[in-house]
PDB file of C-alpha atoms and ligand atoms in Angstrom:
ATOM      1  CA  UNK A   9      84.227  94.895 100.781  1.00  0.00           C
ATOM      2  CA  UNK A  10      88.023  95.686 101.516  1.00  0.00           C
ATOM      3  CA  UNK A  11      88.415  99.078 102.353  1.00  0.00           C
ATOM      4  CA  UNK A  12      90.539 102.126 100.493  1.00  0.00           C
ATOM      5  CA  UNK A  13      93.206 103.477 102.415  1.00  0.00           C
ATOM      6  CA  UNK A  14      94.829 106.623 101.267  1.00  0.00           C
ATOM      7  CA  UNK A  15      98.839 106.426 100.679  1.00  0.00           C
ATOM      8  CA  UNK A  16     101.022 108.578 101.974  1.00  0.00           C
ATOM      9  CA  UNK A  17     101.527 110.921  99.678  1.00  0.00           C
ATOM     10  CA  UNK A  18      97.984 110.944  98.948  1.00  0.00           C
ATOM     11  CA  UNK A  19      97.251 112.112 102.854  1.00  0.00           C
ATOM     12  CA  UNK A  20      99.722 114.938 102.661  1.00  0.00           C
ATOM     13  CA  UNK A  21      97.768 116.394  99.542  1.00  0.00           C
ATOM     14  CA  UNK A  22      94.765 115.798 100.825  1.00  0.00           C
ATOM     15  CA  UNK A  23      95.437 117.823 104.298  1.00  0.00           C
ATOM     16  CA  UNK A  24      96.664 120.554 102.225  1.00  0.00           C
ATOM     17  CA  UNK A  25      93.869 120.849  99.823  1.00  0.00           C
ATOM     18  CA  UNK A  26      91.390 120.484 102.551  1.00  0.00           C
ATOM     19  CA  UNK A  27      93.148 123.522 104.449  1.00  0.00           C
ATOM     20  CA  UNK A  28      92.381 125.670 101.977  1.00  0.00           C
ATOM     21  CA  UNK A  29      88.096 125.547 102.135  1.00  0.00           C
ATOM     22  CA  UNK A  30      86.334 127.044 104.358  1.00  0.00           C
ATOM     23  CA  UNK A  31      84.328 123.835 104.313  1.00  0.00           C
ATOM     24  CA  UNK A  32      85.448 120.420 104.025  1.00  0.00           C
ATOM     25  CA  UNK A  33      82.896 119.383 101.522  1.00  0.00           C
ATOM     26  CA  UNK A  34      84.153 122.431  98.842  1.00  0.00           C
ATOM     27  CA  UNK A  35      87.196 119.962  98.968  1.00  0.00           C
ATOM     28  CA  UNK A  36      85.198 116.857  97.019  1.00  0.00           C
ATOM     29  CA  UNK A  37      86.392 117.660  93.616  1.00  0.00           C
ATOM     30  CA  UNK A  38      89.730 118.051  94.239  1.00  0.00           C
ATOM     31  CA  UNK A  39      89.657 115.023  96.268  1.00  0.00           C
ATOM     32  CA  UNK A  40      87.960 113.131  93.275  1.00  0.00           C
ATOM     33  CA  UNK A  41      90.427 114.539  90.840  1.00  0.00           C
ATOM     34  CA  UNK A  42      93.526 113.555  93.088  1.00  0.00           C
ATOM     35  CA  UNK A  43      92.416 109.614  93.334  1.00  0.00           C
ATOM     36  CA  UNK A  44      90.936 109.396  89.267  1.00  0.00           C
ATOM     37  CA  UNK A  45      94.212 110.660  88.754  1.00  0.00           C
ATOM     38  CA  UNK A  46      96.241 108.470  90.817  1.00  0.00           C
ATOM     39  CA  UNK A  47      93.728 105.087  90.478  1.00  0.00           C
ATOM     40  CA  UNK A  48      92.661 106.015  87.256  1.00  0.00           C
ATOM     41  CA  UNK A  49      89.201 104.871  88.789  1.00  0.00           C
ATOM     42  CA  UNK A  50      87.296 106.454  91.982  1.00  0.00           C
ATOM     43  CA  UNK A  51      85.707 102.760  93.238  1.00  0.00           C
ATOM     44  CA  UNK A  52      83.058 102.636  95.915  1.00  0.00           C
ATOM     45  CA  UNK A  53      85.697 101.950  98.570  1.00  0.00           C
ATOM     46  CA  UNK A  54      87.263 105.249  97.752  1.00  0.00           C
ATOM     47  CA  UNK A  55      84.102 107.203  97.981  1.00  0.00           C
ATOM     48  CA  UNK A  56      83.514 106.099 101.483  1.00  0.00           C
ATOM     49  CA  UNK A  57      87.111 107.161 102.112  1.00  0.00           C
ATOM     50  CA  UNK A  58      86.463 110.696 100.580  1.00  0.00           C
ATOM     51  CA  UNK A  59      83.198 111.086 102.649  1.00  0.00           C
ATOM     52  CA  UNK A  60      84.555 109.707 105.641  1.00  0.00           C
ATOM     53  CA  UNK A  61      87.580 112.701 105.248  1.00  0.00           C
ATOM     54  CA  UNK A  62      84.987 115.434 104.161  1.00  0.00           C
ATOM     55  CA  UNK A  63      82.293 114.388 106.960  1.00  0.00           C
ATOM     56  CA  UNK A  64      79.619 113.494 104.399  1.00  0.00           C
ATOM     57  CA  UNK A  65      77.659 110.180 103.177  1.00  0.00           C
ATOM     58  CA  UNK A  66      79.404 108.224 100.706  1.00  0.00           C
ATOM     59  CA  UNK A  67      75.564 109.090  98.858  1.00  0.00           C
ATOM     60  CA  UNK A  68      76.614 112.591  98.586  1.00  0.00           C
ATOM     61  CA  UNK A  69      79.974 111.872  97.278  1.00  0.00           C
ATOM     62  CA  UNK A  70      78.223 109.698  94.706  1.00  0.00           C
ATOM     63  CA  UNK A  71      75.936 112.643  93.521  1.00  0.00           C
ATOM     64  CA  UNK A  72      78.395 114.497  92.940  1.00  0.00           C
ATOM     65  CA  UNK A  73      80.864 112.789  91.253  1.00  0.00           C
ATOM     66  CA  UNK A  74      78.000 111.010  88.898  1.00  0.00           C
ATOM     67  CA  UNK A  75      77.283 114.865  87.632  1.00  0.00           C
ATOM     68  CA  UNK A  76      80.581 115.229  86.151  1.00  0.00           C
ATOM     69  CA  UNK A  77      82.550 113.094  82.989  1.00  0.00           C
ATOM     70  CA  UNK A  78      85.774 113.306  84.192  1.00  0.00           C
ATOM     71  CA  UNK A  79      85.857 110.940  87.131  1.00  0.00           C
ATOM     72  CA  UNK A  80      85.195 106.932  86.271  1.00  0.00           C
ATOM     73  CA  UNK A  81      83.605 104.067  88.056  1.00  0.00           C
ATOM     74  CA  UNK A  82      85.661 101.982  85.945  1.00  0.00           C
ATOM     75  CA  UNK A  83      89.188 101.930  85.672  1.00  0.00           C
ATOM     76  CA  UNK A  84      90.629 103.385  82.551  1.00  0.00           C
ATOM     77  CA  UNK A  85      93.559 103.417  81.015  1.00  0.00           C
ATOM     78  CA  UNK A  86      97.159 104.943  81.818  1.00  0.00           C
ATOM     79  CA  UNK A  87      96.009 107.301  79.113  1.00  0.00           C
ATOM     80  CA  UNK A  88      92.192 108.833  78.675  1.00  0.00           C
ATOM     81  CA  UNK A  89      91.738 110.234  75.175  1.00  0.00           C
ATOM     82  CA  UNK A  90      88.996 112.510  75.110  1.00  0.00           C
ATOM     83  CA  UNK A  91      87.735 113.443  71.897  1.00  0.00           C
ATOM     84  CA  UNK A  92      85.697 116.231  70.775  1.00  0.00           C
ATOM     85  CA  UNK A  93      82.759 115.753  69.036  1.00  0.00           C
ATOM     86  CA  UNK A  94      81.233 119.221  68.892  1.00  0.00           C
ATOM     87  CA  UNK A  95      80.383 121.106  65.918  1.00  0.00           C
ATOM     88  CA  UNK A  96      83.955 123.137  65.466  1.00  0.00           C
ATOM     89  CA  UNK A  97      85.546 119.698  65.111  1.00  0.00           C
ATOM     90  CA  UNK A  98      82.543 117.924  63.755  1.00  0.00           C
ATOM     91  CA  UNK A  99      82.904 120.504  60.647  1.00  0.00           C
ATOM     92  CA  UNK A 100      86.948 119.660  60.514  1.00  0.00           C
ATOM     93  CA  UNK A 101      86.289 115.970  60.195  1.00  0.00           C
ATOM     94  CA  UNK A 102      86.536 114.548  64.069  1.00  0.00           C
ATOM     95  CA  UNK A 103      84.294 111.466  63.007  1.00  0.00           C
ATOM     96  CA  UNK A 104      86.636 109.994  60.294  1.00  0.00           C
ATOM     97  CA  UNK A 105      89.496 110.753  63.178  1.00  0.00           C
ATOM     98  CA  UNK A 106      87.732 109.288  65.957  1.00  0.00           C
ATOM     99  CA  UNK A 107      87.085 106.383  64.013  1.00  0.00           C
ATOM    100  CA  UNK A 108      90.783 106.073  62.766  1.00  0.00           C
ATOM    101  CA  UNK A 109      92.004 105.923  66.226  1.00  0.00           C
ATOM    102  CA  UNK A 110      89.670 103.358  67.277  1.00  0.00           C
ATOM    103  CA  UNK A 111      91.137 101.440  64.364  1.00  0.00           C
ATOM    104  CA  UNK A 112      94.568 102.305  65.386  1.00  0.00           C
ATOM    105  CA  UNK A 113      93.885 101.210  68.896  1.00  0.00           C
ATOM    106  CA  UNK A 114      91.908  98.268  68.097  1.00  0.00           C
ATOM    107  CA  UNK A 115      88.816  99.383  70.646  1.00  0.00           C
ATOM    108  CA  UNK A 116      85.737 100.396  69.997  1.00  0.00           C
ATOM    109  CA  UNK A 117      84.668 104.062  71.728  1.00  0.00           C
ATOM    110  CA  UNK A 118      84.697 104.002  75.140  1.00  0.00           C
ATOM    111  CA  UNK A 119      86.814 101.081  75.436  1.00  0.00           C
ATOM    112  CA  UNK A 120      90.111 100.557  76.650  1.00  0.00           C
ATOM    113  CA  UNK A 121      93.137  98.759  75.364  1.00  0.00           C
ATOM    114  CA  UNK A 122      94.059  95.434  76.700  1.00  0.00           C
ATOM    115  CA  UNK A 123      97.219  96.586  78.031  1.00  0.00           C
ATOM    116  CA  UNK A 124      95.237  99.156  79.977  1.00  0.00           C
ATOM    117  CA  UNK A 125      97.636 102.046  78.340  1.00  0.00           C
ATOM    118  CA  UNK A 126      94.494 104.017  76.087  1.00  0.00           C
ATOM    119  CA  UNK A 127      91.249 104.612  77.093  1.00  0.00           C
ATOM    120  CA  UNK A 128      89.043 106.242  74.219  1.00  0.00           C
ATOM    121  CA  UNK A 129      85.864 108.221  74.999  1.00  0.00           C
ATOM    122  CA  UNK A 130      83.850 111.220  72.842  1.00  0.00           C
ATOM    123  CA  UNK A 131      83.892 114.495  74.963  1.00  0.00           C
ATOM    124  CA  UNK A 132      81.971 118.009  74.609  1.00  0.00           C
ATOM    125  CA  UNK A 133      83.412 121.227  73.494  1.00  0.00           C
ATOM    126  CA  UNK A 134      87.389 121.120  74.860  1.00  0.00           C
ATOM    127  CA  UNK A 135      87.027 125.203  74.529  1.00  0.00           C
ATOM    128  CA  UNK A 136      89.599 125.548  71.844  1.00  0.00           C
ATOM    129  CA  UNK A 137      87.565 125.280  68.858  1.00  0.00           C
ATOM    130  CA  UNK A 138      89.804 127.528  66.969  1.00  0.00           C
ATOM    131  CA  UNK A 139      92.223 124.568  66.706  1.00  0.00           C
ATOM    132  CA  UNK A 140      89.859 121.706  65.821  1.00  0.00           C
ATOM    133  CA  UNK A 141      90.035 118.799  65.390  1.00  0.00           C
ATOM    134  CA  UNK A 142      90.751 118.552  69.024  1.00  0.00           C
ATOM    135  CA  UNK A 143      91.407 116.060  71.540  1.00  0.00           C
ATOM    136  CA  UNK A 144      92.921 116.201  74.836  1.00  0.00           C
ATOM    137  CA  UNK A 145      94.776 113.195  76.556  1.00  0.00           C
ATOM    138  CA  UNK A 146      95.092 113.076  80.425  1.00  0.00           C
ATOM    139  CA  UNK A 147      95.994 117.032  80.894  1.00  0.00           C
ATOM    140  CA  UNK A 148      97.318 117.624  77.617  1.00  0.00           C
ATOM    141  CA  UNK A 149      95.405 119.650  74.631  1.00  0.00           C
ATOM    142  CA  UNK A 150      96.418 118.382  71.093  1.00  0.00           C
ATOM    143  CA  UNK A 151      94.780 120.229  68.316  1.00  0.00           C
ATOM    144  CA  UNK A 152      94.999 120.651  64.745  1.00  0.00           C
ATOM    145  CA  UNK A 153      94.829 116.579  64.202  1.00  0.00           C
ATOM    146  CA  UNK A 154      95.424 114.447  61.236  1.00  0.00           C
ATOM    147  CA  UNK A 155      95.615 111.183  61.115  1.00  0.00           C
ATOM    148  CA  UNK A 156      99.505 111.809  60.623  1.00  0.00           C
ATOM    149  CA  UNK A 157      99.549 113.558  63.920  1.00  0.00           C
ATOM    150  CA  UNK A 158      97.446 111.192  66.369  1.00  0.00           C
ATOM    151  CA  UNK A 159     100.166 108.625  64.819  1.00  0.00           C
ATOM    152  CA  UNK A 160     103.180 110.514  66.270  1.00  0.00           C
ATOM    153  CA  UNK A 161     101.155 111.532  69.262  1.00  0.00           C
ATOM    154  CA  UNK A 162     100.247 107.951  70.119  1.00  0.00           C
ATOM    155  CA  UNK A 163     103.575 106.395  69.322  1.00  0.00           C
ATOM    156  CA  UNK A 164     105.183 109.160  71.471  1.00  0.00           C
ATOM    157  CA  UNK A 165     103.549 107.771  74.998  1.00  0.00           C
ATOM    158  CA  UNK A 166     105.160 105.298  76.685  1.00  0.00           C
TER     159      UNK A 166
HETATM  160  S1  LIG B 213      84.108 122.173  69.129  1.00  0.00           S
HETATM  161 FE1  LIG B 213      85.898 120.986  69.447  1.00  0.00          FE
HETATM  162  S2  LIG B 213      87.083 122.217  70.767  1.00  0.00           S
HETATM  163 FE2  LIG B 213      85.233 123.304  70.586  1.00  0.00          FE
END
């Protein structure tokens, strides 16, 4: 198994986040979030890397990242659409929308596209349930959908 080997830029983050815990294991989700974010996956390889930084067994670094959604054993793709399926949304039509971008994309939920640009995945509650329909792609909120609007939104990422 080839190993993971933090870049650069990467290292420099990760000695600043780390300096600001008391404890170098309150530093694993940041650490998670920095390489889904820059890998777009957090493989095995880079779990032993985190652990091996935050003096912990690549088991706990598992167990921790398994309890949350946000970080993937998979790679996905350039960008993760995360739509809400919770009752705010559910009540302004999210399943004909969800469905319509699936079409659009040409992937079934929880797929991603064959160029690797769109990942598509059903999420809980994105807290901003006065705007539903809501979905949020990478770190961006988008509310207030149509099918009109996740048209322009799509066709504006590049
Ligand atoms: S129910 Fe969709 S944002 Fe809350």
């Amino acid at each position: 198994m080839a190993g993971f080997t933090f870049s650069e830029k990467q290292e420099k983050e990760i000695d600043r986040i780390v300096a600001k815990y008391p404890f170098k294991k309150s530093a694993m989700l940041p650490l998670l979030t920095l390489v889904q974010r820059d890998e777009r996956v957090v493989s095995p390889e880079a779990m032993v890397a985190i652990s091996e930084r935050l003096d912990c067994s690549p088991a706990y670094v598992q167990s921790v990242m398994s309890f949350y959604t946000m970080y993937h054993t998979e790679k996905v793709g350039k960008y993760m659409i995360l739509f809400c399926i919770n009752i705010s949304c559910q009540l302004n039509g999210c399943d004909k929308l969800l469905e319509y971008t699936a079409q659009k994309l040409d992937i079934k939920v929880g797929g991603t596209t064959a160029d690797d640009k769109f990942t598509l995945h059903r999420e809980e509650c994105l807290a901003d349930c006065t705007n539903a329909p809501m979905m949020r792609i990478n770190d961006t909120f988008y509310g207030e959908l149509t099918e009109q609007r996740i048209d322009q939104i799509l066709d504006s990422l590049s």
